[in-house]
Coordinates of C-alpha atoms in Angstrom, one line a residue:
M1 CA 5.9 33.4 54.7
S2 CA 9.5 32.7 56.0
L3 CA 12.5 32.1 53.8
S4 CA 12.7 28.5 55.1
H5 CA 9.1 27.8 53.9
L6 CA 9.9 29.5 50.5
W7 CA 12.9 27.2 50.0
R8 CA 11.0 24.1 51.1
D9 CA 8.2 24.7 48.7
A10 CA 10.4 25.6 45.8
S11 CA 10.8 23.2 42.9
I12 CA 14.0 21.2 42.3
L13 CA 14.8 23.4 39.3
T14 CA 14.5 26.5 41.4
K15 CA 16.7 25.1 44.2
V16 CA 19.3 23.9 41.7
A17 CA 19.2 27.3 39.9
I18 CA 19.8 29.1 43.2
V19 CA 22.6 26.9 44.4
L20 CA 24.3 26.7 40.9
G21 CA 23.9 30.4 40.4
A22 CA 25.7 31.2 43.6
L23 CA 28.4 28.6 42.9
L24 CA 29.0 29.6 39.3
G25 CA 29.2 33.3 40.3
V26 CA 32.1 32.6 42.7
L27 CA 33.7 30.3 40.2
W28 CA 33.5 32.7 37.3
I29 CA 35.0 35.4 39.4
T30 CA 37.8 33.0 40.2
V31 CA 38.3 32.1 36.6
F32 CA 38.2 35.8 35.6
L33 CA 40.9 36.6 38.2
N34 CA 43.0 33.7 36.9
V35 CA 42.6 34.8 33.3
F36 CA 43.3 38.4 34.1
Q37 CA 46.4 37.6 36.1
L38 CA 47.6 35.2 33.4
R39 CA 47.0 37.8 30.7
S40 CA 48.8 40.5 32.7
L41 CA 51.8 38.1 33.2
T42 CA 51.9 37.2 29.5
N43 CA 51.8 40.9 28.4
E44 CA 54.5 41.8 30.8
S45 CA 56.6 38.8 29.8
S46 CA 56.2 39.8 26.1
R47 CA 57.2 43.4 26.8
I48 CA 60.3 42.4 28.7
M49 CA 61.4 39.8 26.1
R50 CA 60.8 42.4 23.3
Q51 CA 63.1 44.8 25.1
Y52 CA 65.7 42.1 25.5
G53 CA 65.3 41.3 21.8
E54 CA 65.8 44.9 20.7
I55 CA 69.1 45.1 22.6
T56 CA 70.5 41.7 21.6
G57 CA 69.4 42.5 18.0
F58 CA 71.5 45.6 18.0
I59 CA 74.5 43.8 19.4
D60 CA 74.2 41.0 16.8
A61 CA 73.6 43.5 14.0
L62 CA 76.7 45.5 15.0
S63 CA 78.8 42.3 15.1
T64 CA 77.6 41.3 11.6
E65 CA 78.4 44.7 10.3
S66 CA 81.9 44.5 11.7
R67 CA 82.5 41.1 10.0
C68 CA 81.2 42.5 6.7
L69 CA 83.4 45.6 7.0
E70 CA 86.4 43.3 7.5
A71 CA 85.7 41.6 4.2
Y72 CA 84.8 44.9 2.4
V73 CA 88.0 46.7 3.4
R74 CA 90.2 44.1 1.6
P75 CA 91.5 45.2 -1.8
S76 CA 90.2 42.0 -3.2
H77 CA 86.6 42.5 -2.1
T78 CA 83.8 41.6 -4.5
P79 CA 80.5 43.4 -5.3
E80 CA 78.9 40.7 -3.1
D81 CA 81.0 41.9 -0.2
E82 CA 80.0 45.5 -0.7
S83 CA 76.3 44.5 -1.0
A84 CA 76.5 42.4 2.2
Y85 CA 78.2 45.3 4.1
L86 CA 75.6 47.9 3.0
E87 CA 72.8 45.5 4.0
A88 CA 74.4 44.9 7.4
V89 CA 74.6 48.7 7.8
A90 CA 70.9 49.1 7.1
D91 CA 70.1 46.3 9.6
T92 CA 72.2 48.0 12.3
D93 CA 70.5 51.4 11.7
H94 CA 67.1 49.7 11.9
C95 CA 68.1 48.2 15.3
V96 CA 69.4 51.5 16.5
Q97 CA 66.0 53.1 15.7
A98 CA 64.3 50.5 18.0
L99 CA 66.7 51.7 20.8
M100 CA 65.8 55.4 20.6
P101 CA 65.7 56.8 24.2
D102 CA 62.4 57.7 25.7
L103 CA 62.7 60.0 28.8
R104 CA 59.2 59.1 29.9
A105 CA 59.4 55.3 29.6
D106 CA 63.1 54.6 30.3
E107 CA 64.9 54.5 33.6
R108 CA 67.6 57.2 34.0
R109 CA 70.6 54.8 33.5
E110 CA 68.9 53.0 30.6
Y111 CA 68.1 56.4 29.0
M112 CA 71.7 57.6 29.3
L113 CA 73.0 54.4 27.8
K114 CA 70.6 54.7 24.8
R115 CA 71.6 58.3 24.4
A116 CA 75.3 57.2 24.4
I117 CA 74.6 54.6 21.8
T118 CA 72.7 56.9 19.4
N119 CA 75.3 59.7 19.8
A120 CA 78.2 57.2 19.3
M121 CA 76.4 55.8 16.2
E122 CA 76.1 59.3 14.7
H123 CA 79.9 59.7 15.1
Y124 CA 80.5 56.2 13.8
R125 CA 78.4 56.8 10.7
G126 CA 80.3 60.0 10.0
D127 CA 83.6 58.2 10.1
Q128 CA 82.0 55.4 8.0
T129 CA 81.1 58.0 5.3
A130 CA 84.7 59.2 5.2
F131 CA 85.8 55.6 4.9
M132 CA 83.4 54.9 2.0
Q133 CA 84.5 58.1 0.1
S134 CA 88.2 57.5 0.6
G135 CA 90.0 56.4 -2.6
D136 CA 93.4 55.6 -1.1
Q137 CA 93.9 52.1 0.3
R138 CA 96.2 53.2 3.1
A139 CA 93.6 55.8 4.2
R140 CA 90.9 53.2 4.0
V141 CA 92.8 50.9 6.3
Q142 CA 93.3 53.8 8.8
W143 CA 89.6 54.6 8.7
Y144 CA 88.9 50.8 9.1
V145 CA 91.0 50.7 12.3
T146 CA 89.1 53.7 13.6
L147 CA 85.7 52.2 12.9
E148 CA 86.7 48.9 14.5
R149 CA 87.8 50.7 17.7
Q150 CA 84.5 52.6 17.8
A151 CA 82.6 49.3 17.2
V152 CA 84.2 47.9 20.4
Y153 CA 82.9 50.8 22.4
L154 CA 79.4 50.5 20.9
N155 CA 79.4 46.8 21.7
Q156 CA 80.3 47.6 25.3
Y157 CA 77.5 50.1 25.5
G158 CA 75.1 47.5 24.2
V159 CA 76.2 44.9 26.7
E160 CA 75.9 47.4 29.6
L161 CA 72.4 48.3 28.3
L162 CA 71.5 44.7 28.3
N163 CA 72.7 44.2 31.9
C164 CA 70.7 47.3 32.9
R165 CA 67.6 46.0 31.2
M166 CA 68.1 42.6 32.9
E167 CA 68.4 44.3 36.3
A168 CA 65.2 46.2 35.7
G169 CA 63.5 43.0 34.5
E170 CA 64.5 41.3 37.7
R171 CA 62.9 44.1 39.7
R172 CA 59.8 43.9 37.6
W173 CA 59.6 40.1 38.1
A174 CA 59.8 40.7 41.8
D175 CA 56.8 43.1 41.6
I176 CA 54.9 40.6 39.5
A177 CA 55.6 37.8 42.0
Q178 CA 54.3 39.9 44.8
A179 CA 51.2 40.7 42.9
N180 CA 50.7 37.0 42.1
R181 CA 50.8 36.2 45.8
R182 CA 48.1 38.7 46.5
S183 CA 46.0 37.3 43.6
V184 CA 46.5 33.8 44.9
R185 CA 45.1 34.8 48.3
T186 CA 42.1 36.4 46.7
I187 CA 41.5 33.4 44.4
F188 CA 41.9 31.1 47.4
A189 CA 39.2 33.1 49.3
F190 CA 36.8 32.8 46.4
M191 CA 37.5 29.0 46.2
I192 CA 36.7 28.7 49.9
A193 CA 33.4 30.6 49.2
A194 CA 32.7 28.2 46.3
T195 CA 33.4 25.2 48.5
V196 CA 31.1 26.5 51.2
V197 CA 28.3 27.1 48.7
T198 CA 28.8 23.6 47.2
V199 CA 28.7 21.9 50.6
L200 CA 25.5 23.7 51.6
G201 CA 23.8 23.0 48.3
L202 CA 24.7 19.3 48.6
H203 CA 23.3 19.2 52.2
V204 CA 20.0 20.7 51.1
L205 CA 19.5 18.8 47.9
M206 CA 20.8 15.4 49.2
R207 CA 17.4 13.7 49.6
T208 CA 16.0 14.6 46.2
M209 CA 19.1 14.2 44.0
L210 CA 21.2 11.8 46.0
R211 CA 23.1 9.8 43.4
P212 CA 23.9 12.6 40.8
I213 CA 24.9 15.0 43.6
V214 CA 27.1 12.3 45.2
K215 CA 28.9 11.9 41.9
L216 CA 29.2 15.6 41.5
G217 CA 30.6 15.9 45.1
A218 CA 33.2 13.2 44.4
A219 CA 34.3 15.1 41.3
A220 CA 34.6 18.4 43.2
D221 CA 36.6 16.7 45.9
A222 CA 39.0 15.3 43.3
I223 CA 39.6 18.8 41.9
S224 CA 40.1 20.2 45.4
R225 CA 42.9 17.6 45.8
G226 CA 44.6 18.8 42.6
D227 CA 43.3 16.0 40.3
Y228 CA 42.2 17.7 37.1
D229 CA 42.3 14.6 34.9
G230 CA 39.2 12.8 36.2
A231 CA 36.5 11.5 33.8
P232 CA 33.8 14.1 33.0
L233 CA 30.4 13.8 34.5
D234 CA 27.5 12.2 32.5
E235 CA 25.8 15.0 30.5
A236 CA 23.2 12.7 28.8
S237 CA 20.4 13.9 31.1
G238 CA 18.4 17.0 29.8
D239 CA 17.1 18.1 33.3
E240 CA 18.6 20.5 35.8
I241 CA 21.2 17.9 36.9
G242 CA 22.4 17.4 33.4
R243 CA 22.9 21.1 32.9
L244 CA 24.8 21.3 36.2
A245 CA 27.1 18.5 35.1
R246 CA 27.8 20.2 31.8
S247 CA 28.7 23.5 33.6
F248 CA 31.0 21.6 36.0
N249 CA 32.8 20.0 33.1
V250 CA 33.4 23.4 31.5
M251 CA 34.9 24.6 34.8
Q252 CA 37.2 21.5 35.0
R253 CA 38.5 22.0 31.5
G254 CA 39.1 25.7 32.2
I255 CA 41.2 25.1 35.3
K256 CA 43.1 22.3 33.5
D257 CA 43.8 24.6 30.6
T258 CA 45.0 27.3 32.9
I259 CA 47.4 25.0 34.7
T260 CA 48.7 23.8 31.3
T261 CA 49.3 27.4 30.2
M262 CA 51.2 28.2 33.4
E263 CA 53.4 25.1 32.9
R264 CA 54.2 26.3 29.4
E265 CA 55.2 29.7 30.8
A266 CA 57.6 27.9 33.1
E267 CA 59.2 26.1 30.2
I268 CA 59.6 29.5 28.4
E269 CA 61.5 30.8 31.5
K270 CA 63.9 27.8 31.4
E271 CA 64.6 28.5 27.7
N272 CA 65.4 32.1 28.5
A273 CA 67.9 31.0 31.0
R274 CA 69.6 28.8 28.4
M275 CA 69.7 31.7 26.0
Q276 CA 71.5 33.9 28.6
E277 CA 74.1 31.1 29.1
A278 CA 74.7 30.9 25.3
M279 CA 75.2 34.7 25.3
Q280 CA 77.9 34.4 27.9
E281 CA 79.7 31.7 25.9
S282 CA 79.5 34.0 22.8
R283 CA 81.0 36.8 24.8
Y284 CA 83.8 34.6 26.1
A285 CA 84.7 33.5 22.6
E286 CA 84.8 37.2 21.4
L287 CA 87.2 38.1 24.3
Q288 CA 89.6 35.3 23.4
S289 CA 89.6 36.2 19.7
Q290 CA 91.0 39.7 20.6
I291 CA 94.4 38.4 21.5
D292 CA 95.5 36.6 18.3
P293 CA 95.9 39.6 16.0
H294 CA 97.6 41.7 18.6
F295 CA 100.2 39.1 19.4
L296 CA 100.9 38.1 15.8
F297 CA 101.4 41.7 14.8
N298 CA 104.1 42.3 17.5
T299 CA 105.8 38.9 16.8
L300 CA 106.0 39.6 13.1
N301 CA 107.5 43.0 13.8
A302 CA 110.2 41.4 15.9
I303 CA 111.2 38.9 13.1
A304 CA 111.2 41.7 10.6
A305 CA 113.4 43.9 12.7
L306 CA 115.8 41.0 13.4
A307 CA 116.1 40.1 9.7
N308 CA 116.8 43.7 8.8
E309 CA 119.5 44.0 11.4
E310 CA 121.4 40.7 11.0
G311 CA 120.8 39.7 7.5
A312 CA 119.3 36.2 8.4
P313 CA 122.0 34.1 10.1
I314 CA 119.5 32.8 12.7
T315 CA 116.3 33.3 10.7
E316 CA 115.7 29.6 10.2
D317 CA 115.4 28.9 13.9
L318 CA 113.1 31.9 14.3
I319 CA 110.9 30.9 11.4
L320 CA 110.6 27.4 12.9
R321 CA 109.5 28.8 16.2
M322 CA 107.1 31.2 14.4
A323 CA 105.6 28.2 12.6
K324 CA 105.0 26.5 15.9
I325 CA 103.4 29.7 17.2
F326 CA 101.1 29.9 14.2
R327 CA 100.2 26.3 14.5
Y328 CA 99.3 26.7 18.2
S329 CA 97.2 29.8 17.4
L330 CA 95.4 28.5 14.4
E331 CA 95.0 24.8 14.9
N332 CA 94.2 24.7 18.7
R333 CA 90.7 26.0 18.9
E334 CA 90.0 25.1 22.5
K335 CA 89.1 27.8 25.0
R336 CA 91.6 26.3 27.5
V337 CA 94.8 24.3 27.1
T338 CA 97.1 22.4 29.5
L339 CA 99.7 24.3 31.4
G340 CA 102.4 22.3 29.6
Q341 CA 101.1 23.5 26.2
E342 CA 101.0 27.1 27.5
L343 CA 104.5 26.9 28.9
Q344 CA 105.8 25.5 25.6
Y345 CA 104.1 28.3 23.7
L346 CA 105.6 30.8 26.2
G347 CA 109.1 29.3 25.7
D348 CA 108.9 29.7 21.9
Y349 CA 107.8 33.3 22.2
M350 CA 110.6 34.2 24.7
E351 CA 113.2 32.6 22.4
L352 CA 112.0 35.0 19.7
M353 CA 112.1 37.9 22.1
D354 CA 115.6 36.9 23.3
A355 CA 116.8 37.0 19.7
R356 CA 115.1 40.3 19.0
F357 CA 116.5 42.1 22.1
A358 CA 120.0 40.5 21.8
G359 CA 120.0 38.9 25.2
R360 CA 118.8 41.9 27.1
I361 CA 115.7 40.0 28.3
S362 CA 115.6 36.5 29.7
M363 CA 113.0 34.2 31.4
H364 CA 113.5 31.7 34.3
I365 CA 110.9 29.1 35.3
E366 CA 111.5 27.8 38.8
P367 CA 111.1 24.1 39.5
F368 CA 107.6 22.9 40.2
D369 CA 105.6 19.6 40.5
P370 CA 105.4 18.1 37.0
A371 CA 101.9 16.8 37.8
L372 CA 100.6 20.4 37.4
L373 CA 101.5 20.4 33.7
T374 CA 98.1 18.7 32.9
R375 CA 96.1 21.4 34.7
A376 CA 93.9 23.5 32.4
V377 CA 94.5 27.3 31.9
P378 CA 93.0 29.8 29.5
K379 CA 94.7 29.9 26.1
F380 CA 97.2 32.9 25.5
T381 CA 97.5 33.7 29.2
L382 CA 101.2 33.5 30.0
Q383 CA 102.5 34.8 26.7
T384 CA 100.2 37.9 27.1
I385 CA 101.6 38.7 30.5
A386 CA 105.2 38.3 29.3
E387 CA 104.4 40.5 26.3
N388 CA 103.0 43.1 28.6
S389 CA 106.2 43.1 30.6
I390 CA 108.4 43.4 27.5
I391 CA 106.4 46.2 25.9
H392 CA 105.7 48.3 29.1
G393 CA 108.1 47.1 31.8
F394 CA 111.4 46.8 29.7
Q395 CA 110.8 49.6 27.2
D396 CA 113.7 51.6 28.5
I397 CA 116.0 48.8 29.8
T398 CA 119.3 48.1 28.1
Q399 CA 120.3 44.8 29.8
G400 CA 119.4 42.5 32.7
G401 CA 115.7 42.3 32.1
E402 CA 114.3 39.1 33.6
I403 CA 110.9 37.4 33.9
V404 CA 110.5 34.8 36.6
V405 CA 107.7 32.2 36.6
R406 CA 106.6 30.4 39.7
I407 CA 104.0 27.6 39.6
S408 CA 102.4 25.9 42.7
E409 CA 99.2 24.6 44.2
D410 CA 97.6 25.9 47.4
E411 CA 96.0 23.9 50.2
E412 CA 92.6 24.0 48.5
G413 CA 93.9 22.6 45.2
R414 CA 93.9 25.9 43.2
L415 CA 96.6 26.3 40.6
L416 CA 98.8 29.4 41.3
I417 CA 100.9 31.0 38.6
E418 CA 103.1 34.0 39.5
M419 CA 105.0 35.9 36.9
S420 CA 107.4 38.6 38.1
D421 CA 109.6 41.1 36.1
N422 CA 112.2 43.6 37.3
G423 CA 111.0 46.3 34.9
C424 CA 110.0 49.9 35.5
G425 CA 106.7 49.1 37.3
F426 CA 103.6 51.3 37.4
D427 CA 101.0 52.8 39.8
V428 CA 98.3 50.1 40.1
A429 CA 95.8 52.6 41.7
K430 CA 96.2 54.9 38.7
L431 CA 95.7 52.0 36.3
K432 CA 92.4 51.2 38.0
E433 CA 91.3 54.8 37.8
E434 CA 92.1 54.9 34.1
G435 CA 90.4 51.7 33.3
A436 CA 89.5 52.7 29.7
H437 CA 93.2 53.0 28.9
R438 CA 94.6 49.9 30.6
S439 CA 96.2 47.0 28.8
V440 CA 93.7 45.2 26.5
G441 CA 95.6 42.0 27.0
L442 CA 95.5 42.1 30.8
A443 CA 91.9 43.2 30.9
N444 CA 91.0 40.3 28.5
I445 CA 92.8 37.7 30.7
Q446 CA 91.0 39.1 33.8
E447 CA 87.6 38.9 32.2
R448 CA 88.2 35.3 30.8
L449 CA 89.3 34.2 34.3
H450 CA 86.2 35.6 35.8
Y451 CA 84.1 33.4 33.4
I452 CA 85.7 30.2 34.7
G453 CA 85.8 31.2 38.4
G454 CA 89.5 32.3 38.5
R455 CA 91.1 35.6 39.3
M456 CA 94.2 37.7 38.6
D457 CA 96.0 40.0 41.1
I458 CA 98.5 42.7 40.1
D459 CA 101.2 44.1 42.4
S460 CA 103.6 46.6 41.0
V461 CA 106.2 49.0 42.5
I462 CA 107.6 51.8 40.4
G463 CA 111.3 51.3 39.8
V464 CA 111.2 47.7 41.3
G465 CA 109.0 45.7 39.0
T466 CA 105.6 44.0 38.6
T467 CA 104.2 40.7 39.8
I468 CA 101.0 39.2 38.4
T469 CA 99.4 36.2 40.2
I470 CA 96.8 34.0 38.6
S471 CA 94.7 31.5 40.6
I472 CA 92.4 28.8 38.9
D473 CA 90.1 26.4 40.8
K474 CA 91.0 22.7 40.6
G475 CA 87.6 21.8 39.3
E476 CA 88.0 23.8 36.1
G477 CA 88.8 21.6 33.1
K478 CA 88.9 22.2 29.4

């Protein structure tokens, strides 16, 4: 007996069972492939985010330890300060344990950075032990300065490790995307097979199960168009058609749940992007905070030296200017200020320096368009450049030191600020080679300008002087 006769003589239950078996086989393979791919993606995402969390946890713990150390080193510290500091140390050590290098699992660069962090932490903890055991306050302060400097390097290692991990994550995501494309093609092939089986089954069973099959076909067409919110099929019947309807409803819910899960994963990715942006803002604030103590220390030294030499005949004016500087530093918490505010701040600072150096150093601002006074610039920019010229450029000068400020706007609307001095100058190429020893103030300015789309160029000739040019896009506001 031929196969056609066997099919013709079979019961409806047998026919439906054969057609449904073939259809569900293809569909379950498709669902399995979807679930497997989704599970692989979820596991990889969790692994990558866990690695990010280990690195950011170390950076945050180290920052918290530094803040607690600052409170603990004060002579007036309380037992609560000591307890908080020891707790922060324990948290940092726990985070370092999570970053132990693994030669088999880590990439070469990541392995080297983890080794650098663990080695630096061993040295850091050794100095910390000496700090804790020191009974002399002066020695404790010296150890504190050493620990703070080491913490800066450890933080830089952590940021570099995070960048390395992010680059590896991007490469891994590219591999996952390529694997997803292959899986989609495979799933699409199985869906085509499922569609073919469905169409053939409907054609064969049309005469005996016309109305229920037509409804089932309409529902299948809706799903193939991407509509997964259609009403479920009637499952009241207890015969073969009823069981088929129930199986179809299970498939529909499974596909809808899969799509919902994928949409949720996309939202998680968006949240990760927002977290990265918040980390950049935090890094920017940290860079800006480095300038205040450095400047205030040098300024207070200038006032102390002047008071000691002259006995205070012009101290009142200096103190008033110092008060203005303190107010600018402590009350103005904005990341950027107007050019007019920054120039006022620079003028107050230069008046102090003029008094300190007895007229050996002067500043001249060339005329410029007053409309530029409202343009926004990063806070503590001009004063830091002037301070760098005074400390390094005029260190051996006895008279005639001059700083010239030129302000303009280019054809594309960028704000240009050029500050020149006639100091001793330096080798710019050597400065770039010895990047770890360059001026903290200039490096800070350059990195903050990078965050807002600006740039800083340095041109210096030994024996002639130094010119620093800053450019800031017109669209950058406060």
